[in-house]
PDB file of C-alpha atoms in Angstrom:
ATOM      1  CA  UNK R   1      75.115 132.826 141.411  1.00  0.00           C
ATOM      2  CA  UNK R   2      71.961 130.804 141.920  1.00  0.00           C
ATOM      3  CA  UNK R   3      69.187 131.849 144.163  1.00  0.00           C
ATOM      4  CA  UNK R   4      69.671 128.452 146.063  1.00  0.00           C
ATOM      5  CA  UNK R   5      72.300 127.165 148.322  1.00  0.00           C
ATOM      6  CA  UNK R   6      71.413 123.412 147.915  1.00  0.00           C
ATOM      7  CA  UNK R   7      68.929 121.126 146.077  1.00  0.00           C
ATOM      8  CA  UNK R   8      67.434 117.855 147.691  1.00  0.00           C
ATOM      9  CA  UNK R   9      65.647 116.118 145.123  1.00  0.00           C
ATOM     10  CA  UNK R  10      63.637 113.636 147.766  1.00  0.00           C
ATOM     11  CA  UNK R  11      62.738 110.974 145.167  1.00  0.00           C
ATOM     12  CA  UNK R  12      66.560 110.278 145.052  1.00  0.00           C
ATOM     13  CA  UNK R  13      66.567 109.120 148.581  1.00  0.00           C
ATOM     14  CA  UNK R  14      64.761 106.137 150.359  1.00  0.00           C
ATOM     15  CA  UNK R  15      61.171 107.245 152.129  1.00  0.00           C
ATOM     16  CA  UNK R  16      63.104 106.594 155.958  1.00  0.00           C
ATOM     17  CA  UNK R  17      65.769 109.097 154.653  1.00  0.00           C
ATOM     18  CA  UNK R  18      64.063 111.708 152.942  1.00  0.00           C
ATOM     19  CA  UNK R  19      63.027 114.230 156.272  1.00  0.00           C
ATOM     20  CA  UNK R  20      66.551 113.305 157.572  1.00  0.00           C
ATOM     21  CA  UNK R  21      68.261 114.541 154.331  1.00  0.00           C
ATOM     22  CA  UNK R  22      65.974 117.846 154.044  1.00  0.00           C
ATOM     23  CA  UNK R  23      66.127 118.652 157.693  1.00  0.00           C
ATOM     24  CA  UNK R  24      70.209 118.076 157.474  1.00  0.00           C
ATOM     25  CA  UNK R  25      70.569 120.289 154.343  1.00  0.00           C
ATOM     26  CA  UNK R  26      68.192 122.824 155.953  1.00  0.00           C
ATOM     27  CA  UNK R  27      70.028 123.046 159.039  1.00  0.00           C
ATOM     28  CA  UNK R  28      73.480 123.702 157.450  1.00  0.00           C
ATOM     29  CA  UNK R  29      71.581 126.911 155.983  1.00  0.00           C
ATOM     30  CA  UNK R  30      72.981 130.726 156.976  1.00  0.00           C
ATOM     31  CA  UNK R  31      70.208 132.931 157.787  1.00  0.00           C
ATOM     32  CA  UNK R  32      69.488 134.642 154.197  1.00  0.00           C
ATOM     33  CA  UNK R  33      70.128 131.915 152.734  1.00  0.00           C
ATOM     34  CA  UNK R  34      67.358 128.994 150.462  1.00  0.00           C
ATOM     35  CA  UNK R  35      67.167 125.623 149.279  1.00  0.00           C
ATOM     36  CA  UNK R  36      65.306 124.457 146.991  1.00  0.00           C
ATOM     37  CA  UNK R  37      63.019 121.057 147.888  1.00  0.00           C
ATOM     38  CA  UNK R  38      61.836 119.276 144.590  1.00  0.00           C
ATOM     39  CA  UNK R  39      59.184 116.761 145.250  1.00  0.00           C
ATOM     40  CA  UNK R  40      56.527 114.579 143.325  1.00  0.00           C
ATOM     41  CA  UNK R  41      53.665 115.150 145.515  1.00  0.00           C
ATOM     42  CA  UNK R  42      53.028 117.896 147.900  1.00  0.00           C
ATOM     43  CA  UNK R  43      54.847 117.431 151.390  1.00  0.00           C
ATOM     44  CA  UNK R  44      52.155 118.843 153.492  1.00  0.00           C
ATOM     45  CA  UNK R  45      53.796 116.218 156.329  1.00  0.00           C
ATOM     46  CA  UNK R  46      57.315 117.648 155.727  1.00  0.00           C
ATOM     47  CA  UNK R  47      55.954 120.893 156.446  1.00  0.00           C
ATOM     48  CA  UNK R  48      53.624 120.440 159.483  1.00  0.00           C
ATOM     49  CA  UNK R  49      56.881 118.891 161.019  1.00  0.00           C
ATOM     50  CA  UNK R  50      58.861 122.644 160.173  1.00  0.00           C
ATOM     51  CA  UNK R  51      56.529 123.949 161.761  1.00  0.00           C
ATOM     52  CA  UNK R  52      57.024 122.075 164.711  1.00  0.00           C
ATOM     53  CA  UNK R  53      60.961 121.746 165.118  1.00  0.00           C
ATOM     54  CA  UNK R  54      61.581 124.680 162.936  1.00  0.00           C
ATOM     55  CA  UNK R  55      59.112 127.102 164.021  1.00  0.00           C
ATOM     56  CA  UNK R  56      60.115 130.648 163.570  1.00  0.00           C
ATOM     57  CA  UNK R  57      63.391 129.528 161.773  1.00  0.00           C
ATOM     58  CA  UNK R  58      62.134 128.971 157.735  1.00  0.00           C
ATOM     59  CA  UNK R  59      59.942 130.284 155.194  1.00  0.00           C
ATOM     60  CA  UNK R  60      58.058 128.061 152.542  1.00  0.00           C
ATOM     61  CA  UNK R  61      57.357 129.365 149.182  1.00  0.00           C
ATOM     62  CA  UNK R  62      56.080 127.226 146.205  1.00  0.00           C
ATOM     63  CA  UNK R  63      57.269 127.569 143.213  1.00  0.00           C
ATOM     64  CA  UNK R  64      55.977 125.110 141.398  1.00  0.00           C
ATOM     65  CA  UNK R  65      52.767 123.024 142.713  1.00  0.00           C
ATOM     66  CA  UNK R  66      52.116 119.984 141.173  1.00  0.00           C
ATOM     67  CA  UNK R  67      50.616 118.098 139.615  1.00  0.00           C
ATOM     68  CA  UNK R  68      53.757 116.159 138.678  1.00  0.00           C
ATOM     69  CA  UNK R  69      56.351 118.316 140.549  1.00  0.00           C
ATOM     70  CA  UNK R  70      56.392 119.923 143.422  1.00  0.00           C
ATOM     71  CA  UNK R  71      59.259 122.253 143.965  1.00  0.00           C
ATOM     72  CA  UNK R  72      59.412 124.633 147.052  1.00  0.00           C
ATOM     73  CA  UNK R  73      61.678 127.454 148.337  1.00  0.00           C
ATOM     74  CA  UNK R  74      62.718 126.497 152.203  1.00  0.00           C
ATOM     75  CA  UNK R  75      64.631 129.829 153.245  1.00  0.00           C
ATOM     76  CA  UNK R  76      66.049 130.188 156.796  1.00  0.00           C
ATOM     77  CA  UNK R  77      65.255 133.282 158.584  1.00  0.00           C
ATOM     78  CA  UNK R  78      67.417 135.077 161.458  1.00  0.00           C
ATOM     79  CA  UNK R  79      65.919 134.154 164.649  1.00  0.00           C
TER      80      UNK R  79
END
């Protein structure tokens, strides 16, 4: 069984879609439960903006950090 419950590769998705697509897959998350956010720059926006709609709710782990790809561990926490 993998360690993730879903994968959003953002540079499959248009820059206006991107947030909406990880914030859609994040939200369909049980508490316990990860996704896995691959990226090809470092989304130091996309996580400012957790902090401030999803405070409390996630946890953000790198796994990988650049300099090509960035891949990151989104988990949701109980509340």
């Amino acid at each position: 069984m993998s360690e993730f419950t879903a994968t959003v590769n953002a540079t499959e998705y248009p820059p206006h879609l991107k947030h909406k697509v990880i914030f859609e897959t994040f939200d369909k998350l049980d508490a316990g439960q990860a996704m896995l956010l691959v990226n090809d720059h470092d989304p130091q926006p996309l996580h400012y903006q957790f902090q401030l709609e999803r405070k409390g709710e996630f946890s953000w782990e790198y796994i990988e950090r650049g300099p090509e790809w960035f891949r990151i561990r989104i988990g949701r926490v109980d509340k």
